[in-house]
Structure formats: C-alpha cells, structure tokens
Amino acid sequence: KDRDFCLVSETNLHINGHFIGKSKKQGLKRDFTWVQSIGVQFDSHKLYLGANKVAKWDDARDELSLLLDDQPIVLPPGRGVDWESASAPGLKISRLQDANSVTVEVAENFVITARVVPITAEESRIHKYEITEDDCFAHLELNFKFFALSPQVTGVLGQTYSAGFKSPVKVGVAMPIMGGEDKFAASDLFAADCKVARFAGRAIESVAGHNFPEVACGSGSAAGRGIVCRK
C-alpha cells in the first residue's frame, strides 16, 4: 500500500498505478490493496485518472479526478458526453454514466475504461477489511485495450503480452500473488524509472495485425483477493 508500480511500459506508453490499502493482518503475507489512481504517459503528455478520498459514498456524486499535463479536465455532466483534447491530438474522454465512469482513448494506442467504486460495508464485513467510517477506500476498476505493443512490452500487466511469457502465479492458492516488486516499483506515479521501463515518448513498430485481448482489473472483492486482473 501507498506505493507506485509500473503496470505497462512500452516506448510510447507508460502506465503506473498508485496503490492504497489496509496493513496486512497477522498471519497474512501481504496488505489488502486497491488501485487509487493511474498515471498514463504517451507522446509528451501525462494523463492522471484517480479516485478521490471519500468518507461516505454517494453514487450520484462524481469522485473521479482527471488531469492532462497537470491541468484539470472538466467533463460536463451527463451520460454519453465527450471531451476531446486540443493539446493532445487523438485523446478523447467519454462519460459512460452520469458520474464515476469514463472511457479514455488515444487513437491507435489504447482505450482505458475507468470506474470509481467504494469498498462497501458488506464487503468489508465479509472479507474483514476493517474499513472505517472516515474512508470507504474509493478505488478504480479498470479495463485496458491496447493497439500498439511490441514483443518487448513489460510492466506488471504488460509482461503478460510479451513473447514467451509464463505466469508465476499459482492460481490454486487462496491468495495468488504476481510478484516482481524489485522490477516494477516506481518512485512516483509519473516516473518511468522502474528497472524494466521502456518509455521513450515515441511510437513503436508494433505487432502488425495482432488482436491484443482486453484486460479487466478490479478489487476481486467477490473472492476476497484484493486486485484481480483477467484477460
């Protein structure tokens, strides 16, 4: 918890995630963690998507923060509303709901669907998260679709697209863990300084005609397993 890790690193795309959570309990090997925000770098731009800190959750109140190159993006209210950037050609953001749910697209590079959700009292009770009334741990549920990856792509998620990847996760255990902290830890949400970073702010020669599968990442609360990502 309270750390940043590289999710995807390619020569013209770098995505870090900031994790929030609860300290591990006695007998557990890791913290309970959720992705509070992501920092997306492409071309010469920096895009921030983050869930605000919230005490009491209200579905009607928008708790999603968006910034482009450190400047707030103000999305008009209303499902289906689109916003297009004048400074970052090809960047489009669309509301999927009246609040807390958007798609972010950079043409020929990626589409990210982001939804802000809380940890509910019932989830906390079932999984013993011990969420208190001062913070419902609002976090992001994410969907990724990529259009320009090379066989050398890396990052916690990106490595799963690389040539010859074999997952180290033992899916049969109660709390499967990907690992790789030493390779993927970053010093900041927008720092491309993890050991395996490839970001250079320029286009790559991707795998032509390859249909990259989508990845969905959420709290995995139904199974009580923290962050779970599935293709």
Tab-separated table of C-alpha atoms in Angstrom:
chain	number	residue	atom	x	y	z
A	1	LYS	CA	0.000	0.000	0.000
A	2	ASP	CA	0.938	3.685	-0.551
A	3	ARG	CA	3.347	2.773	-3.361
A	4	ASP	CA	3.558	3.123	-7.137
A	5	PHE	CA	4.165	0.269	-9.576
A	6	CYS	CA	4.579	0.073	-13.329
A	7	LEU	CA	1.609	-1.629	-14.980
A	8	VAL	CA	2.632	-1.245	-18.632
A	9	SER	CA	5.827	0.069	-20.203
A	10	GLU	CA	6.330	0.465	-23.934
A	11	THR	CA	8.299	3.022	-25.933
A	12	ASN	CA	5.255	5.293	-26.378
A	13	LEU	CA	3.116	4.201	-23.437
A	14	HIS	CA	3.886	4.007	-19.753
A	15	ILE	CA	1.229	3.378	-17.089
A	16	ASN	CA	1.912	3.387	-13.365
A	17	GLY	CA	-0.626	2.584	-10.664
A	18	HIS	CA	-0.792	4.033	-7.146
A	19	PHE	CA	-1.987	1.532	-4.560
A	20	ILE	CA	-3.877	2.298	-1.377
A	21	GLY	CA	-4.895	-0.240	1.231
A	22	LYS	CA	-5.002	-1.623	4.710
A	23	SER	CA	-1.983	-3.023	6.508
A	24	LYS	CA	-1.741	-6.779	6.458
A	25	LYS	CA	-3.097	-8.634	9.413
A	26	GLN	CA	-1.281	-11.171	11.494
A	27	GLY	CA	-0.898	-14.365	9.518
A	28	LEU	CA	-1.279	-12.742	6.072
A	29	LYS	CA	1.635	-12.311	3.666
A	30	ARG	CA	0.526	-9.051	2.065
A	31	ASP	CA	-1.533	-5.873	2.508
A	32	PHE	CA	-5.084	-5.504	1.236
A	33	THR	CA	-4.581	-3.113	-1.689
A	34	TRP	CA	-6.578	-1.341	-4.408
A	35	VAL	CA	-5.582	0.939	-7.306
A	36	GLN	CA	-6.444	4.515	-6.331
A	37	SER	CA	-5.041	6.184	-9.448
A	38	ILE	CA	-3.083	5.632	-12.628
A	39	GLY	CA	-0.583	7.874	-14.390
A	40	VAL	CA	-0.523	7.428	-18.165
A	41	GLN	CA	2.333	8.786	-20.270
A	42	PHE	CA	2.115	8.872	-24.072
A	43	ASP	CA	3.920	11.057	-26.614
A	44	SER	CA	4.938	14.062	-24.463
A	45	HIS	CA	1.758	14.030	-22.355
A	46	LYS	CA	0.816	12.966	-18.822
A	47	LEU	CA	-2.737	11.880	-18.034
A	48	TYR	CA	-3.960	11.348	-14.458
A	49	LEU	CA	-7.052	9.292	-13.564
A	50	GLY	CA	-7.789	8.956	-9.879
A	51	ALA	CA	-10.459	8.228	-7.285
A	52	ASN	CA	-10.949	10.926	-4.666
A	53	LYS	CA	-10.691	10.063	-0.990
A	54	VAL	CA	-14.272	9.646	0.219
A	55	ALA	CA	-15.742	9.045	3.670
A	56	LYS	CA	-19.366	8.254	2.789
A	57	TRP	CA	-20.112	7.047	-0.750
A	58	ASP	CA	-22.814	8.657	-2.903
A	59	ASP	CA	-23.405	7.133	-6.357
A	60	ALA	CA	-24.665	10.459	-7.711
A	61	ARG	CA	-21.528	12.415	-6.798
A	62	ASP	CA	-18.614	12.333	-9.235
A	63	GLU	CA	-15.452	11.207	-7.416
A	64	LEU	CA	-13.250	10.738	-10.495
A	65	SER	CA	-10.395	13.226	-10.991
A	66	LEU	CA	-8.846	13.772	-14.423
A	67	LEU	CA	-5.812	15.880	-15.292
A	68	LEU	CA	-3.894	16.325	-18.541
A	69	ASP	CA	-0.374	17.717	-18.215
A	70	ASP	CA	-1.216	18.855	-14.660
A	71	GLN	CA	-4.320	20.771	-15.783
A	72	PRO	CA	-7.777	19.620	-14.575
A	73	ILE	CA	-10.127	18.199	-17.194
A	74	VAL	CA	-13.684	19.353	-16.583
A	75	LEU	CA	-16.201	16.938	-18.086
A	76	PRO	CA	-19.741	18.252	-18.460
A	77	PRO	CA	-22.288	16.094	-16.621
A	78	GLY	CA	-24.391	13.566	-18.484
A	79	ARG	CA	-24.030	10.070	-19.849
A	80	GLY	CA	-22.528	9.980	-23.347
A	81	VAL	CA	-20.793	13.383	-23.079
A	82	ASP	CA	-17.486	13.521	-24.998
A	83	TRP	CA	-14.400	15.656	-24.413
A	84	GLU	CA	-11.547	15.927	-26.915
A	85	SER	CA	-8.159	17.460	-26.235
A	86	ALA	CA	-6.849	20.379	-28.257
A	87	SER	CA	-3.296	19.892	-26.982
A	88	ALA	CA	-3.078	16.089	-27.278
A	89	PRO	CA	-4.452	15.104	-30.702
A	90	GLY	CA	-6.312	11.795	-30.665
A	91	LEU	CA	-7.191	11.930	-26.950
A	92	LYS	CA	-10.918	11.513	-26.289
A	93	ILE	CA	-12.742	11.008	-22.984
A	94	SER	CA	-16.377	9.895	-22.816
A	95	ARG	CA	-18.755	9.511	-19.877
A	96	LEU	CA	-20.328	6.062	-19.628
A	97	GLN	CA	-22.587	7.112	-16.736
A	98	ASP	CA	-23.621	10.415	-15.206
A	99	ALA	CA	-20.748	10.077	-12.734
A	100	ASN	CA	-17.688	7.965	-11.896
A	101	SER	CA	-17.345	6.034	-15.170
A	102	VAL	CA	-15.450	7.032	-18.335
A	103	THR	CA	-13.577	5.689	-21.322
A	104	VAL	CA	-10.270	7.267	-22.282
A	105	GLU	CA	-8.974	6.679	-25.802
A	106	VAL	CA	-5.810	7.689	-27.588
A	107	ALA	CA	-6.232	6.762	-31.238
A	108	GLU	CA	-4.139	3.777	-32.360
A	109	ASN	CA	-2.601	3.423	-28.900
A	110	PHE	CA	-5.045	2.412	-26.120
A	111	VAL	CA	-8.537	2.529	-24.642
A	112	ILE	CA	-8.975	2.579	-20.857
A	113	THR	CA	-12.318	2.205	-19.130
A	114	ALA	CA	-12.202	3.511	-15.561
A	115	ARG	CA	-14.905	3.291	-12.892
A	116	VAL	CA	-14.680	4.602	-9.336
A	117	VAL	CA	-16.185	2.263	-6.737
A	118	PRO	CA	-16.062	2.084	-2.918
A	119	ILE	CA	-15.468	-0.794	-0.569
A	120	THR	CA	-18.937	-1.384	0.827
A	121	ALA	CA	-19.696	-2.171	4.444
A	122	GLU	CA	-20.835	-5.636	3.404
A	123	GLU	CA	-17.609	-6.360	1.508
A	124	SER	CA	-15.605	-5.123	4.479
A	125	ARG	CA	-17.557	-7.372	6.828
A	126	ILE	CA	-17.234	-10.489	4.654
A	127	HIS	CA	-13.526	-10.097	3.899
A	128	LYS	CA	-12.559	-8.444	7.213
A	129	TYR	CA	-11.053	-5.351	5.545
A	130	GLU	CA	-11.953	-3.293	8.652
A	131	ILE	CA	-12.985	-0.254	6.589
A	132	THR	CA	-13.851	2.648	8.912
A	133	GLU	CA	-16.391	5.456	8.535
A	134	ASP	CA	-13.764	8.077	7.656
A	135	ASP	CA	-12.629	6.384	4.405
A	136	CYS	CA	-14.525	3.966	2.144
A	137	PHE	CA	-11.331	3.383	0.102
A	138	ALA	CA	-12.775	4.528	-3.227
A	139	HIS	CA	-10.670	2.977	-5.968
A	140	LEU	CA	-10.570	2.264	-9.696
A	141	GLU	CA	-11.915	-0.701	-11.581
A	142	LEU	CA	-10.127	-0.731	-14.931
A	143	ASN	CA	-10.356	-2.195	-18.395
A	144	PHE	CA	-7.425	-1.928	-20.797
A	145	LYS	CA	-7.333	-2.396	-24.560
A	146	PHE	CA	-4.044	-1.879	-26.390
A	147	PHE	CA	-3.386	-1.365	-30.101
A	148	ALA	CA	0.377	-0.842	-30.371
A	149	LEU	CA	2.519	-3.225	-28.345
A	150	SER	CA	5.824	-4.834	-29.233
A	151	PRO	CA	7.054	-8.270	-28.096
A	152	GLN	CA	9.302	-6.426	-25.616
A	153	VAL	CA	6.438	-4.786	-23.686
A	154	THR	CA	6.831	-5.016	-19.924
A	155	GLY	CA	5.210	-3.978	-16.635
A	156	VAL	CA	3.086	-5.969	-14.190
A	157	LEU	CA	0.347	-6.285	-16.833
A	158	GLY	CA	2.394	-5.514	-19.931
A	159	GLN	CA	4.690	-8.514	-19.459
A	160	THR	CA	1.717	-10.820	-19.999
A	161	TYR	CA	1.646	-9.672	-23.655
A	162	SER	CA	5.363	-10.249	-24.224
A	163	ALA	CA	6.777	-13.109	-26.243
A	164	GLY	CA	7.148	-16.316	-24.247
A	165	PHE	CA	5.590	-15.034	-21.021
A	166	LYS	CA	4.888	-17.684	-18.391
A	167	SER	CA	2.854	-16.639	-15.362
A	168	PRO	CA	4.497	-17.166	-11.940
A	169	VAL	CA	1.087	-17.031	-10.239
A	170	LYS	CA	-0.153	-20.198	-8.535
A	171	VAL	CA	-3.861	-19.729	-9.200
A	172	GLY	CA	-4.901	-22.566	-6.889
A	173	VAL	CA	-3.745	-20.887	-3.697
A	174	ALA	CA	-6.107	-18.797	-1.596
A	175	MET	CA	-4.305	-15.511	-2.278
A	176	PRO	CA	-2.327	-15.676	-5.561
A	177	ILE	CA	0.414	-13.047	-5.942
A	178	MET	CA	2.165	-11.988	-9.160
A	179	GLY	CA	5.398	-10.755	-7.534
A	180	GLY	CA	8.159	-8.692	-9.170
A	181	GLU	CA	8.341	-5.811	-6.708
A	182	ASP	CA	12.050	-5.274	-7.435
A	183	LYS	CA	11.402	-4.915	-11.185
A	184	PHE	CA	8.210	-2.855	-11.215
A	185	ALA	CA	8.437	-0.425	-8.261
A	186	ALA	CA	8.455	3.248	-9.338
A	187	SER	CA	9.427	6.349	-7.369
A	188	ASP	CA	6.369	8.346	-8.455
A	189	LEU	CA	3.094	7.960	-10.347
A	190	PHE	CA	4.708	9.547	-13.427
A	191	ALA	CA	8.232	8.194	-13.004
A	192	ALA	CA	9.388	5.827	-15.740
A	193	ASP	CA	12.231	4.634	-13.515
A	194	CYS	CA	11.359	1.035	-12.698
A	195	LYS	CA	14.122	-1.385	-13.633
A	196	VAL	CA	12.326	-2.600	-16.761
A	197	ALA	CA	10.990	0.760	-18.054
A	198	ARG	CA	10.984	1.204	-21.856
A	199	PHE	CA	9.188	4.551	-22.254
A	200	ALA	CA	10.829	7.000	-24.649
A	201	GLY	CA	7.870	9.106	-25.782
A	202	ARG	CA	7.874	7.854	-29.346
A	203	ALA	CA	5.916	5.434	-31.495
A	204	ILE	CA	6.970	1.817	-31.899
A	205	GLU	CA	6.753	-0.773	-34.588
A	206	SER	CA	4.012	-2.920	-33.095
A	207	VAL	CA	2.969	-6.427	-33.992
A	208	ALA	CA	1.015	-5.805	-37.192
A	209	GLY	CA	-2.492	-7.223	-37.300
A	210	HIS	CA	-2.322	-8.675	-33.803
A	211	ASN	CA	-5.559	-8.574	-31.816
A	212	PHE	CA	-4.478	-7.856	-28.241
A	213	PRO	CA	-7.006	-9.136	-25.672
A	214	GLU	CA	-8.572	-6.781	-23.158
A	215	VAL	CA	-7.533	-6.859	-19.512
A	216	ALA	CA	-10.030	-6.173	-16.717
A	217	CYS	CA	-8.686	-5.208	-13.287
A	218	GLY	CA	-10.870	-4.861	-10.218
A	219	SER	CA	-10.948	-5.330	-6.486
A	220	GLY	CA	-11.784	-9.007	-6.766
A	221	SER	CA	-13.996	-8.488	-3.734
A	222	ALA	CA	-16.284	-11.380	-4.588
A	223	ALA	CA	-13.365	-13.691	-3.927
A	224	GLY	CA	-11.726	-11.556	-1.231
A	225	ARG	CA	-8.457	-11.481	-3.154
A	226	GLY	CA	-7.550	-7.792	-3.493
A	227	ILE	CA	-6.615	-6.731	-7.048
A	228	VAL	CA	-7.523	-9.318	-9.692
A	229	CYS	CA	-6.740	-8.907	-13.407
A	230	ARG	CA	-8.152	-11.114	-16.124
A	231	LYS	CA	-7.751	-11.219	-19.897
